[in-house]
XYZ file of C-alpha atoms in Angstrom:
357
model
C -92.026 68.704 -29.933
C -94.977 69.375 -31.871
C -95.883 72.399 -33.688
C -98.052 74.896 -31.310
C -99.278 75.526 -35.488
C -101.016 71.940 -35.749
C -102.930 71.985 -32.764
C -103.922 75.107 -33.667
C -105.531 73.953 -36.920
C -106.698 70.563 -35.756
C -108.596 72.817 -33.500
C -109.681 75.410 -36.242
C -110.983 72.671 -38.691
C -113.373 71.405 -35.618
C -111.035 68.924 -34.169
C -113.255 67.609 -31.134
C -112.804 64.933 -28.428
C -110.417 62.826 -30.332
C -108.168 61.625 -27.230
C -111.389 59.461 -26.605
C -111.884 58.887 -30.170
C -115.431 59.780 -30.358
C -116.614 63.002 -32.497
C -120.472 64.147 -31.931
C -122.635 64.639 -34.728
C -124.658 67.733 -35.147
C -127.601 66.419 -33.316
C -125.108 65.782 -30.558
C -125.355 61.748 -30.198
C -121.501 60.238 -30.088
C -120.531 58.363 -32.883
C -117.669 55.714 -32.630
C -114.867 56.635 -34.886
C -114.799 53.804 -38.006
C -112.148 52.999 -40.334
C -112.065 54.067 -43.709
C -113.102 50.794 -45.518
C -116.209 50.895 -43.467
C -117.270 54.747 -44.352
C -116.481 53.204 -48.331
C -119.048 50.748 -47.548
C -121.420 53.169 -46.386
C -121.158 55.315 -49.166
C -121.129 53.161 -52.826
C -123.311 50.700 -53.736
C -122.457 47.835 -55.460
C -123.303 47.027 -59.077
C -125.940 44.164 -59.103
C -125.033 43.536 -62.569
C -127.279 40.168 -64.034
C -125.491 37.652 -65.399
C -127.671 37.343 -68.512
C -126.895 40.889 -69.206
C -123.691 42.273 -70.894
C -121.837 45.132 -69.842
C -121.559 47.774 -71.712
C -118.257 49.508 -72.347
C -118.871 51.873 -75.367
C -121.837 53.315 -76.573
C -122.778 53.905 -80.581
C -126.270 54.753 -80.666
C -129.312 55.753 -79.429
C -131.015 52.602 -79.438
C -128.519 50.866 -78.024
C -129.406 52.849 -75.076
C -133.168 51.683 -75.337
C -132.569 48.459 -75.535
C -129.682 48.186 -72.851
C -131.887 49.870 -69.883
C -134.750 47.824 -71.541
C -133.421 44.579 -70.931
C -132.942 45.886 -66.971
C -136.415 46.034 -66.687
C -136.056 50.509 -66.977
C -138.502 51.589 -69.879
C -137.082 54.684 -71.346
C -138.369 57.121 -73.862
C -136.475 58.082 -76.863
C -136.046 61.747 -75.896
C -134.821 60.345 -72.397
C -132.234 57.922 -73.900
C -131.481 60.805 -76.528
C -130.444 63.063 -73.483
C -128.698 59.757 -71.290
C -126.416 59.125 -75.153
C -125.469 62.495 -75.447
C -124.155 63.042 -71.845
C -122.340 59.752 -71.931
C -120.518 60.866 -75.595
C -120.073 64.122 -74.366
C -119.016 63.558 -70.893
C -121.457 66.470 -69.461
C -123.521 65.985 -66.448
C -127.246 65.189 -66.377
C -129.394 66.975 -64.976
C -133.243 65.119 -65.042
C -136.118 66.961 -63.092
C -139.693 65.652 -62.562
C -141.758 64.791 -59.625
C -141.304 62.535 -56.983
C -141.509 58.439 -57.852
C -140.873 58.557 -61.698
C -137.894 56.905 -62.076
C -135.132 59.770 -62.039
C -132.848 58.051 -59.265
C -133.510 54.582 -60.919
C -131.945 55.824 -64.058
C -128.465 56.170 -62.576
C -128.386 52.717 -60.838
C -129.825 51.319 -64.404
C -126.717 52.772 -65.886
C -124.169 52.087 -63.388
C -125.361 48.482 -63.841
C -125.210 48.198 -67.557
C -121.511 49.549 -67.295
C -120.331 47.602 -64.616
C -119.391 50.747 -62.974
C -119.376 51.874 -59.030
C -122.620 53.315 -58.175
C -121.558 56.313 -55.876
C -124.596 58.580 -54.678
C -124.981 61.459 -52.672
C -128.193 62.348 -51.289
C -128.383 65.867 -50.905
C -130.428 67.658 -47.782
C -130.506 71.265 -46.414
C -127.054 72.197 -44.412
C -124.917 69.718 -46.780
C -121.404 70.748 -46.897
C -118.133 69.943 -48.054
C -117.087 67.546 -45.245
C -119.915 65.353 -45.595
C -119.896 65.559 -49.747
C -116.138 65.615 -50.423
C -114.078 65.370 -47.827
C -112.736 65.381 -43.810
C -109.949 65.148 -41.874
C -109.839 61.741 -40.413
C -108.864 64.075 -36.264
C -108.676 60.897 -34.285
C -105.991 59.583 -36.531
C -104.111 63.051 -36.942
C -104.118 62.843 -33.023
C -102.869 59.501 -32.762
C -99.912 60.244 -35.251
C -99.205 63.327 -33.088
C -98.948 61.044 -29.840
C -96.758 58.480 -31.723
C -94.464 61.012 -32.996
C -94.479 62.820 -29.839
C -93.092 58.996 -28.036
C -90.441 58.907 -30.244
C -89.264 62.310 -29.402
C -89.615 63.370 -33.030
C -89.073 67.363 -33.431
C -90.610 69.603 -36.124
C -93.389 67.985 -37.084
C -94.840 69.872 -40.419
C -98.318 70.000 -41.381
C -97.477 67.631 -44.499
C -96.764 65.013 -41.746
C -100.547 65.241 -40.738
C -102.313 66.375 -43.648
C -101.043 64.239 -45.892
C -103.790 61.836 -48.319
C -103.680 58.775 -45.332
C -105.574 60.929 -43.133
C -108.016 61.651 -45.948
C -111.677 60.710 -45.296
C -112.836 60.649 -48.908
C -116.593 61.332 -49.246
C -119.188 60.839 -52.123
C -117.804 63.438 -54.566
C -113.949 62.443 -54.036
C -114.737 58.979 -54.446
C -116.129 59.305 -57.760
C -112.976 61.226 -59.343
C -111.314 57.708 -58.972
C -112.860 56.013 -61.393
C -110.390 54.167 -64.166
C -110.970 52.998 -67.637
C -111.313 49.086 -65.763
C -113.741 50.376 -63.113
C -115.686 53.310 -64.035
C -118.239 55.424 -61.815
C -121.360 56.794 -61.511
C -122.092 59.543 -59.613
C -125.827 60.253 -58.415
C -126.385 63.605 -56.777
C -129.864 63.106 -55.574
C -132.181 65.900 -55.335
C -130.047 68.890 -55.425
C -132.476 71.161 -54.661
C -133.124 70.020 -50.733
C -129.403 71.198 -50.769
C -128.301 74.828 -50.383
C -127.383 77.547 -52.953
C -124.052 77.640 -51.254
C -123.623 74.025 -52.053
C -124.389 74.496 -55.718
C -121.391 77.211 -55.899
C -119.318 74.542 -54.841
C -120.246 71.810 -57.114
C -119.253 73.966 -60.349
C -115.682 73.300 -60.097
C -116.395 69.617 -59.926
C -118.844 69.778 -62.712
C -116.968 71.649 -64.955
C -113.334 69.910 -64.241
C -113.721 67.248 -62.559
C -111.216 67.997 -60.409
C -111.887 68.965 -56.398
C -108.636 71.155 -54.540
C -107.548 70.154 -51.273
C -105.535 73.274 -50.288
C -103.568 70.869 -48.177
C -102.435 68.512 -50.738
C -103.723 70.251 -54.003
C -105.779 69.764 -57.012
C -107.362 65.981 -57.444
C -108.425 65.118 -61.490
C -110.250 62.386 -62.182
C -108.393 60.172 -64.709
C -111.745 59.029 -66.263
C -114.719 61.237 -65.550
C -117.551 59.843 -63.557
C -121.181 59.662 -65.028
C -123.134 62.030 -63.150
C -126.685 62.052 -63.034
C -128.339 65.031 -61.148
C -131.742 64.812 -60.014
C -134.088 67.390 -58.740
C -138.058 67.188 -57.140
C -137.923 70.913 -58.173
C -139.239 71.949 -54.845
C -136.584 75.129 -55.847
C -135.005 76.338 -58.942
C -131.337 75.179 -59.445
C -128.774 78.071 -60.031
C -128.384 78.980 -63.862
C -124.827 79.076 -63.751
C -124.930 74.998 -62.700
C -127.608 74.224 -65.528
C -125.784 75.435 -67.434
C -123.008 72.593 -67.055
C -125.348 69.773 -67.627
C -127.798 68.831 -70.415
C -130.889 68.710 -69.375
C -134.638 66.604 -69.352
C -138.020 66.740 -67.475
C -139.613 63.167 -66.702
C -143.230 63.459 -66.005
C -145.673 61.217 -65.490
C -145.730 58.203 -67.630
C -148.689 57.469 -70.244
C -151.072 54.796 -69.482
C -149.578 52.261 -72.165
C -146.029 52.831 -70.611
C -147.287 52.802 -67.309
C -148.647 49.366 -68.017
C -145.484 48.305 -69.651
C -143.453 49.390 -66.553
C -145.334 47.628 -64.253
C -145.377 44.373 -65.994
C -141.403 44.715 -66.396
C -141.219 45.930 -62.466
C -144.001 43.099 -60.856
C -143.793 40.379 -64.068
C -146.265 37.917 -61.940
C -148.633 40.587 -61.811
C -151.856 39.659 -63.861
C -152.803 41.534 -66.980
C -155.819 42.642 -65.931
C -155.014 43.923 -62.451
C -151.869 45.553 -64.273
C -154.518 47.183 -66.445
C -156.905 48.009 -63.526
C -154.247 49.437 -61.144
C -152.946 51.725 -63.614
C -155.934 53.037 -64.643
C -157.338 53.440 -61.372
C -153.823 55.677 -60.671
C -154.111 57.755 -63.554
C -157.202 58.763 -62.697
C -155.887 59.998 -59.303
C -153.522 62.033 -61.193
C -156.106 64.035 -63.233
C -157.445 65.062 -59.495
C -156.853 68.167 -57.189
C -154.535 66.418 -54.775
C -151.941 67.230 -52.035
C -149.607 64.918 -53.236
C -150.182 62.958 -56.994
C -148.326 59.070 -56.603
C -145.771 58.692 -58.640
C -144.678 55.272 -60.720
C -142.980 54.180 -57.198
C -146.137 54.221 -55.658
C -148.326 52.347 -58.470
C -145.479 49.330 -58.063
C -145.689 49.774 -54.538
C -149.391 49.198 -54.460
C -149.574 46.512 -56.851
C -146.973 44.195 -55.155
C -149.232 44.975 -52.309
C -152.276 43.910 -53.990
C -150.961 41.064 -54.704
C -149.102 39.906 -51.463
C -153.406 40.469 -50.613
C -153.985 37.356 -53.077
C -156.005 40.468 -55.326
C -156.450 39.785 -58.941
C -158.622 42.377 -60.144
C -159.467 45.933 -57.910
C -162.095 45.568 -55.225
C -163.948 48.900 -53.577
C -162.870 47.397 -50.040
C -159.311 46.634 -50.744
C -158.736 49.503 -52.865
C -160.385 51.269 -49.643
C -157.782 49.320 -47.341
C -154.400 50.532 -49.398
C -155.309 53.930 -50.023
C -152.206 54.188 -47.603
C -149.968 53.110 -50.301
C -150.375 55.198 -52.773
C -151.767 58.593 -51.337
C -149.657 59.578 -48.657
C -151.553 62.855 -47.001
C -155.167 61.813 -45.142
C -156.662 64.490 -46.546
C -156.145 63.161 -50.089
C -157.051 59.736 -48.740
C -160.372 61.142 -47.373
C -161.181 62.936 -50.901
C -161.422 59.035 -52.312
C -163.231 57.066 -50.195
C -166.691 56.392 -50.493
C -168.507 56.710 -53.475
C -165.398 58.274 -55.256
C -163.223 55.193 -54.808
C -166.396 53.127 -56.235
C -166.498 55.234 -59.165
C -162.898 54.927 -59.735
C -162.868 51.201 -59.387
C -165.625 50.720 -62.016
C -164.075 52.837 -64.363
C -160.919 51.220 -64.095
C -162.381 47.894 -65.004
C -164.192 48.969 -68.061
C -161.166 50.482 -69.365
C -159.463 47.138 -68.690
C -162.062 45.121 -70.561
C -162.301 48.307 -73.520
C -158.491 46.903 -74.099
C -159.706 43.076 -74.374
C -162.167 43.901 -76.729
């Protein structure tokens, strides 16, 4: 007979529909109940380590870091790879803030790359919570364990029989506690601040001790502490008592030489002088009154667009055309066109040729 006491919490933890092995998600659509493996799969993404590249398993200086991201096409600025060193000797999280589309999310797949490590990220979003961070019961398998125990008459059934680490669906955070010296992780907790405050709270215990409790099977530690890179659009302040667990750096918006550089590392058959003209053109925007100002992921963006147009240089008509790509509110796309976007266009080619000269 099974304990009156387990259905009980199976049903206080949320325990829905599991007979038919279906659980609805909060927008109501069913969702077909997958195995673990295939949730992992979700989740991580792989390394895409390049052959040509070494992996890096200790790090001794500051310009090791520089060259490392370097030579994966990431072009970092001392202070940057000052604060990226110091988190990695220190084992502290960090936390980078900056606007949208200027490489702060790039960073940690950079890194998990040059280590060799599992690249676990968790994209935050308003009404995140610790099932869908950390972890859930896996109900339809709880259930099914109840039914099987239940055919072979088995009395007594204790919650450790159903809440033990099997029926543990590990999620983002839990995942990256088991990294090991052979296969370490990265952890990217993507702009933070689309989560709650709530969420935050949570987050301190894993942030300061790595560790997350399951009050059903106790305190989890990682055995090597995952790499965690925090990133914020700043669209609200992050709780004091969480910066305060992380060192911290702002990325704004790349200079015109590194600009250039980037691109040319991002889009290498991109020719110089529509490298030179793009960027231009785009920093430009950015000195404007705009809704939204593009970011370095929208200057790529355009350029490999440019060029899948057979463009070598800026023309008004294209640059009319793709407005699209870069500007992404009509009323900032309005503000250009015309006589604006001719003004821009010429500019941008006499500070091309200025650099010939």
């Amino acid at each position: 007979m099974i304990s009156p006491k387990i259905f009980y919490k199976l049903g206080r933890l949320g325990y829905k529909e599991v007979e038919e092995e279906i659980r609805p998600n909060r927008r109501g659509h069913k969702l077909t109940v997958i195995e673990q493996s295939d949730i992992n799969k979700e989740l991580q993404l792989a390394p895409t380590q390049d052959s040509q590249n070494e992996v890096v398993h200790d790090w001794t200086s500051i310009n090791q870091v520089v060259e490392q991201l370097s030579l994966r096409h990431y072009i970092i600025e001392r202070s940057l790879a000052t604060a990226v060193f110091l988190a990695l000797k220190l084992q502290k999280p960090l936390l980078l803030e900056g606007e949208a589309g200027v490489g702060k999310t790039e960073i940690a797949k950079v890194l998990a790359d040059t280590m060799g490590a599992r690249l676990i990220r968790l994209q935050c979003y308003e009404g995140l919570d610790v099932s869908s961070a950390v972890y859930e019961w896996n109900y339809a398998r709880q259930m099914l364990q109840i039914r099987l125990l239940e055919s072979q008459e088995v009395k007594n059934v204790g919650a450790t029989e159903l809440f033990g680490p099997e029926f543990l669906i590990k999620r983002p955070l839990l995942q990256a506690l088991e990294g090991t010296v052979e296969q370490p992780t990265v952890l990217l907790i993507d702009e933070l601040d689309r989560a709650d405050e709530e969420f935050e709270a949570f987050l301190l215990e894993v942030l300061s001790d790595y560790q997350v409790t399951v009050p059903e099977i106790g305190t989890i530690k990682a055995i090597r502490p995952p790499v965690v890179i925090i990133t914020s659009n700043r669209t609200r302040e992050i709780h004091d008592a969480l910066k305060r667990r992380c060192l911290y750096h702002w990325i704004d918006y790349p200079s015109l030489e590194k600009e250039y550089r980037i691109l040319l590392a991002k889009v290498p058959n991109a020719p110089a002088t529509l490298a030179e003209e793009v960027v231009s053109f785009v920093q430009d925007i950015r000195k404007m009154e705009l809704y939204k100002l593009p970011g370095v992921a929208e200057t790529l963006d355009w350029a490999t667009a440019l060029l899948a147009l057979d463009q070598r240089d800026l023309e008004e008509k294209t640059v009319e055309d793709t407005l699209g790509v870069i500007l992404k509110y009509q009323e900032d796309v309005e503000k250009l066109k015309g006589d604006k976007v001719r003004a821009l266009v010429q500019k941008a080619k006499q500070t091309a040729q200025s650099k010939k000269k």
